[in-house]
Amino acid sequence: DAGITQSPRHKVTETGTPVTLRCHQTENHRYMYWYRQDPGHGLRLIHYSYGVKDTDKGEVSDGYSVSRSKTEDFLLTLESATSSQTSVYFCASYSGTRESDTQYFGPGTRLTVL
Amino acid sequence: AQSVTQPDIHITVSEGASLELRCNYSYGATPYLFWYVQSPGQGLQLLLKYFSGDTLVQGIKGFEAEFKRSQSSFNLRKPSVHWSDAAEYFCAVGGFGTASKLTFGTGTRLQVTL
């Protein structure tokens, strides 16, 4: 499996505060993704990146922004956290170079917005 | 738009019994199909994937899945379930290229009784 880490692993914050989650991968993968996981919804794509400084929206991007200044790091920012953003957030990466490859997931970050 | 349906939210089987988890997909081109497993509090682990070729694919932990294009299905099977298989299982569909964005089903939670 790809070496993907997420930080922090757990965070509790208050409504209205900014929050940044970090994803770090050591595989030199071109593509990186942020998903959120909620009961009854499975995983839903928030944003993804197809290279340094190249990002695009997923299906649930409202209230989130991302940045990728280095290949290995992909940051997810909640500008002003709301209770509806309480969720488990997963990062993934993908090489994009081999047809037989797939996305590899990090361990997740549990975010609670009070 | 691509979509995945996992009609069973929760399944309970006895240890040693056979298992089949259902997955139906909608995708406009040749689909790439995946099954992931998630143990409580953990990230997602790839069980198996289908890209092309033989429609019966083998995965880790004794799992297999069969791709049936005519039925738009990719059901996961195991001949004899072990208590350690209790987890949540996610089916996903995507395609090669275009950042390989995956669409996940809502998941099936498997409970194994002894």
Tab-separated table of C-alpha atoms in Angstrom:
chain	number	residue	atom	x	y	z
A	1	ASP	CA	0.000	0.000	0.000
A	2	ALA	CA	1.033	3.590	-0.615
A	3	GLY	CA	2.462	5.516	2.310
A	4	ILE	CA	-0.297	7.993	3.084
A	5	THR	CA	-0.610	9.769	6.389
A	6	GLN	CA	-3.200	12.206	7.614
A	7	SER	CA	-2.958	14.762	10.378
A	8	PRO	CA	-4.492	15.295	12.764
A	9	ARG	CA	-6.233	11.962	13.266
A	10	HIS	CA	-8.850	13.482	15.541
A	11	LYS	CA	-9.980	17.063	15.969
A	12	VAL	CA	-12.748	18.806	17.858
A	13	THR	CA	-13.453	22.396	16.959
A	14	GLU	CA	-16.150	24.999	17.312
A	15	THR	CA	-18.541	26.357	14.717
A	16	GLY	CA	-17.074	29.262	12.780
A	17	THR	CA	-13.421	28.397	13.269
A	18	PRO	CA	-11.094	27.571	10.379
A	19	VAL	CA	-9.727	24.038	10.179
A	20	THR	CA	-6.982	22.579	7.999
A	21	LEU	CA	-6.436	18.872	7.476
A	22	ARG	CA	-3.214	17.590	5.987
A	23	CYS	CA	-2.543	14.628	3.748
A	24	HIS	CA	0.983	13.488	3.018
A	25	GLN	CA	2.025	10.765	0.572
A	26	THR	CA	5.453	9.346	-0.105
A	27	GLU	CA	4.724	7.566	-3.400
A	28	ASN	CA	5.155	10.534	-5.744
A	29	HIS	CA	1.592	9.976	-6.935
A	30	ARG	CA	0.241	12.574	-9.300
A	31	TYR	CA	-3.380	12.473	-8.166
A	32	MET	CA	-4.710	13.126	-4.683
A	33	TYR	CA	-8.250	13.217	-3.350
A	34	TRP	CA	-10.265	14.265	-0.330
A	35	TYR	CA	-13.415	12.350	0.588
A	36	ARG	CA	-15.827	12.592	3.452
A	37	GLN	CA	-17.593	9.577	4.913
A	38	ASP	CA	-21.002	9.849	6.518
A	39	PRO	CA	-23.453	7.132	7.566
A	40	GLY	CA	-25.788	6.238	4.731
A	41	HIS	CA	-23.719	8.097	2.159
A	42	GLY	CA	-20.577	6.054	1.755
A	43	LEU	CA	-17.626	8.144	0.623
A	44	ARG	CA	-18.192	11.319	-1.332
A	45	LEU	CA	-15.526	13.242	-3.212
A	46	ILE	CA	-14.865	16.768	-1.946
A	47	HIS	CA	-11.935	17.927	-4.086
A	48	TYR	CA	-9.150	16.329	-6.020
A	49	SER	CA	-5.810	17.325	-7.465
A	50	TYR	CA	-4.200	16.225	-10.707
A	51	GLY	CA	-0.870	17.910	-10.083
A	52	VAL	CA	0.861	20.627	-8.129
A	53	LYS	CA	-1.384	23.678	-8.033
A	54	ASP	CA	-3.989	21.844	-10.159
A	55	THR	CA	-7.207	21.109	-8.320
A	56	ASP	CA	-10.864	20.619	-9.103
A	57	LYS	CA	-14.162	20.235	-7.294
A	58	GLY	CA	-15.893	17.019	-6.441
A	59	GLU	CA	-19.556	16.436	-5.695
A	60	VAL	CA	-19.629	18.004	-2.203
A	61	SER	CA	-17.159	20.889	-2.427
A	62	ASP	CA	-19.219	23.714	-0.884
A	63	GLY	CA	-17.544	25.079	2.253
A	64	TYR	CA	-14.190	23.460	1.466
A	65	SER	CA	-11.029	24.595	-0.263
A	66	VAL	CA	-7.821	22.751	-1.061
A	67	SER	CA	-4.245	23.519	-1.906
A	68	ARG	CA	-1.354	21.524	-3.271
A	69	SER	CA	1.997	23.291	-3.311
A	70	LYS	CA	4.073	20.105	-3.354
A	71	THR	CA	3.471	16.698	-4.906
A	72	GLU	CA	3.426	15.006	-1.537
A	73	ASP	CA	1.056	17.311	0.348
A	74	PHE	CA	-2.644	18.020	-0.144
A	75	LEU	CA	-4.394	20.307	2.313
A	76	LEU	CA	-8.123	20.522	2.955
A	77	THR	CA	-9.404	23.716	4.580
A	78	LEU	CA	-12.767	24.410	6.123
A	79	GLU	CA	-12.836	28.214	6.087
A	80	SER	CA	-15.567	28.449	8.708
A	81	ALA	CA	-16.510	25.075	10.119
A	82	THR	CA	-20.180	24.145	10.527
A	83	SER	CA	-21.800	21.253	12.363
A	84	SER	CA	-22.743	19.677	9.018
A	85	GLN	CA	-19.040	19.219	8.354
A	86	THR	CA	-18.704	16.818	11.274
A	87	SER	CA	-17.492	13.715	9.473
A	88	VAL	CA	-14.619	11.364	8.866
A	89	TYR	CA	-12.304	12.660	6.169
A	90	PHE	CA	-10.193	10.378	4.019
A	91	CYS	CA	-7.365	11.268	1.732
A	92	ALA	CA	-6.341	9.079	-1.189
A	93	SER	CA	-3.658	9.076	-3.833
A	94	TYR	CA	-3.289	7.485	-7.243
A	95	SER	CA	-0.343	7.229	-9.597
A	96	GLY	CA	-2.341	7.614	-12.790
A	97	THR	CA	0.467	5.974	-14.719
A	98	ARG	CA	-0.659	2.365	-14.869
A	99	GLU	CA	-4.015	1.071	-15.917
A	100	SER	CA	-3.843	-1.571	-13.224
A	101	ASP	CA	-3.324	0.906	-10.427
A	102	THR	CA	-5.928	2.127	-7.994
A	103	GLN	CA	-6.477	4.701	-5.283
A	104	TYR	CA	-4.830	4.126	-1.919
A	105	PHE	CA	-6.391	5.559	1.194
A	106	GLY	CA	-5.061	7.155	4.329
A	107	PRO	CA	-6.249	6.221	7.837
A	108	GLY	CA	-8.785	9.042	8.094
A	109	THR	CA	-9.355	12.114	10.261
A	110	ARG	CA	-12.361	12.274	12.545
A	111	LEU	CA	-13.565	15.876	12.763
A	112	THR	CA	-16.207	17.026	15.212
A	113	VAL	CA	-17.627	20.543	14.913
A	114	LEU	CA	-19.495	21.650	18.037
B	1	ALA	CA	-23.384	10.272	-14.286
B	2	GLN	CA	-21.858	7.286	-12.623
B	3	SER	CA	-23.485	5.670	-9.626
B	4	VAL	CA	-23.273	2.588	-7.441
B	5	THR	CA	-26.069	0.859	-5.575
B	6	GLN	CA	-25.505	-1.510	-2.706
B	7	PRO	CA	-29.027	-2.632	-1.865
B	8	ASP	CA	-28.182	-4.355	1.409
B	9	ILE	CA	-27.369	-1.970	4.239
B	10	HIS	CA	-26.735	-4.703	6.777
B	11	ILE	CA	-26.200	-8.455	6.422
B	12	THR	CA	-25.742	-11.064	9.138
B	13	VAL	CA	-24.261	-14.482	8.394
B	14	SER	CA	-23.043	-17.341	10.530
B	15	GLU	CA	-19.369	-18.162	10.619
B	16	GLY	CA	-18.622	-20.777	7.977
B	17	ALA	CA	-21.585	-19.811	5.820
B	18	SER	CA	-21.213	-18.436	2.324
B	19	LEU	CA	-21.535	-14.735	1.585
B	20	GLU	CA	-22.651	-12.649	-1.348
B	21	LEU	CA	-22.732	-8.856	-1.265
B	22	ARG	CA	-24.542	-7.161	-4.102
B	23	CYS	CA	-23.341	-4.216	-6.152
B	24	ASN	CA	-25.004	-2.640	-9.172
B	25	TYR	CA	-23.401	0.192	-11.077
B	26	SER	CA	-24.172	2.756	-13.731
B	27	TYR	CA	-21.327	3.977	-15.882
B	28	GLY	CA	-21.224	5.385	-19.389
B	29	ALA	CA	-18.071	3.689	-20.581
B	30	THR	CA	-16.054	0.628	-19.709
B	31	PRO	CA	-16.183	0.513	-15.930
B	32	TYR	CA	-13.340	-0.113	-13.580
B	33	LEU	CA	-14.828	-1.762	-10.486
B	34	PHE	CA	-13.511	-2.107	-6.979
B	35	TRP	CA	-14.410	-3.604	-3.630
B	36	TYR	CA	-12.958	-2.061	-0.494
B	37	VAL	CA	-13.280	-3.222	3.107
B	38	GLN	CA	-13.260	-1.012	6.172
B	39	SER	CA	-12.836	-2.365	9.678
B	40	PRO	CA	-14.168	-0.207	12.526
B	41	GLY	CA	-12.071	2.917	13.000
B	42	GLN	CA	-9.820	2.042	10.092
B	43	GLY	CA	-9.211	3.266	6.585
B	44	LEU	CA	-10.222	1.498	3.392
B	45	GLN	CA	-8.366	-1.536	2.171
B	46	LEU	CA	-8.646	-2.746	-1.413
B	47	LEU	CA	-10.057	-6.269	-1.643
B	48	LEU	CA	-10.079	-6.659	-5.390
B	49	LYS	CA	-10.514	-4.828	-8.655
B	50	TYR	CA	-11.739	-5.461	-12.168
B	51	PHE	CA	-10.345	-3.639	-15.180
B	52	SER	CA	-10.705	-6.072	-18.077
B	53	GLY	CA	-10.296	-9.695	-19.059
B	54	ASP	CA	-11.573	-12.566	-16.966
B	55	THR	CA	-14.876	-11.537	-15.409
B	56	LEU	CA	-14.210	-13.531	-12.238
B	57	VAL	CA	-11.547	-11.813	-10.177
B	58	GLN	CA	-9.821	-13.068	-7.087
B	59	GLY	CA	-8.880	-10.836	-4.218
B	60	ILE	CA	-7.295	-10.965	-0.827
B	61	LYS	CA	-8.679	-12.821	2.190
B	62	GLY	CA	-10.409	-15.426	0.002
B	63	PHE	CA	-12.848	-13.014	-1.637
B	64	GLU	CA	-13.865	-13.076	-5.273
B	65	ALA	CA	-16.184	-10.999	-7.436
B	66	GLU	CA	-17.853	-11.535	-10.761
B	67	PHE	CA	-18.415	-8.797	-13.318
B	68	LYS	CA	-21.645	-9.222	-15.269
B	69	ARG	CA	-21.975	-6.516	-17.886
B	70	SER	CA	-25.503	-7.561	-18.918
B	71	GLN	CA	-26.698	-7.078	-15.350
B	72	SER	CA	-24.444	-4.105	-14.514
B	73	SER	CA	-23.377	-5.998	-11.426
B	74	PHE	CA	-20.172	-6.754	-9.573
B	75	ASN	CA	-21.141	-8.965	-6.641
B	76	LEU	CA	-18.649	-9.949	-3.974
B	77	ARG	CA	-18.532	-13.533	-2.722
B	78	LYS	CA	-16.779	-15.669	-0.170
B	79	PRO	CA	-17.409	-19.406	0.242
B	80	SER	CA	-16.876	-19.538	4.004
B	81	VAL	CA	-16.997	-16.466	6.205
B	82	HIS	CA	-14.723	-16.016	9.201
B	83	TRP	CA	-15.564	-13.912	12.256
B	84	SER	CA	-12.748	-11.538	11.292
B	85	ASP	CA	-14.616	-10.647	8.085
B	86	ALA	CA	-17.055	-8.528	10.070
B	87	ALA	CA	-16.610	-5.052	8.619
B	88	GLU	CA	-18.161	-2.614	6.187
B	89	TYR	CA	-17.782	-3.284	2.488
B	90	PHE	CA	-17.847	-0.669	-0.236
B	91	CYS	CA	-18.242	-1.127	-3.958
B	92	ALA	CA	-16.881	1.619	-6.226
B	93	VAL	CA	-16.834	2.415	-9.937
B	94	GLY	CA	-14.513	4.621	-11.928
B	95	GLY	CA	-12.544	4.810	-15.120
B	96	PHE	CA	-8.950	5.110	-16.168
B	97	GLY	CA	-7.958	8.675	-16.808
B	98	THR	CA	-9.777	11.884	-15.923
B	99	ALA	CA	-8.209	11.678	-12.472
B	100	SER	CA	-9.828	8.267	-12.020
B	101	LYS	CA	-12.586	9.668	-9.870
B	102	LEU	CA	-14.338	6.942	-7.933
B	103	THR	CA	-18.007	6.811	-7.032
B	104	PHE	CA	-18.766	4.718	-3.981
B	105	GLY	CA	-21.842	2.867	-2.905
B	106	THR	CA	-23.291	3.494	0.534
B	107	GLY	CA	-21.752	0.353	1.935
B	108	THR	CA	-22.913	-2.969	3.398
B	109	ARG	CA	-22.180	-3.732	7.017
B	110	LEU	CA	-21.434	-7.413	7.590
B	111	GLN	CA	-22.035	-8.999	10.953
B	112	VAL	CA	-20.768	-12.524	11.599
B	113	THR	CA	-22.354	-14.647	14.274
B	114	LEU	CA	-20.454	-17.477	15.929
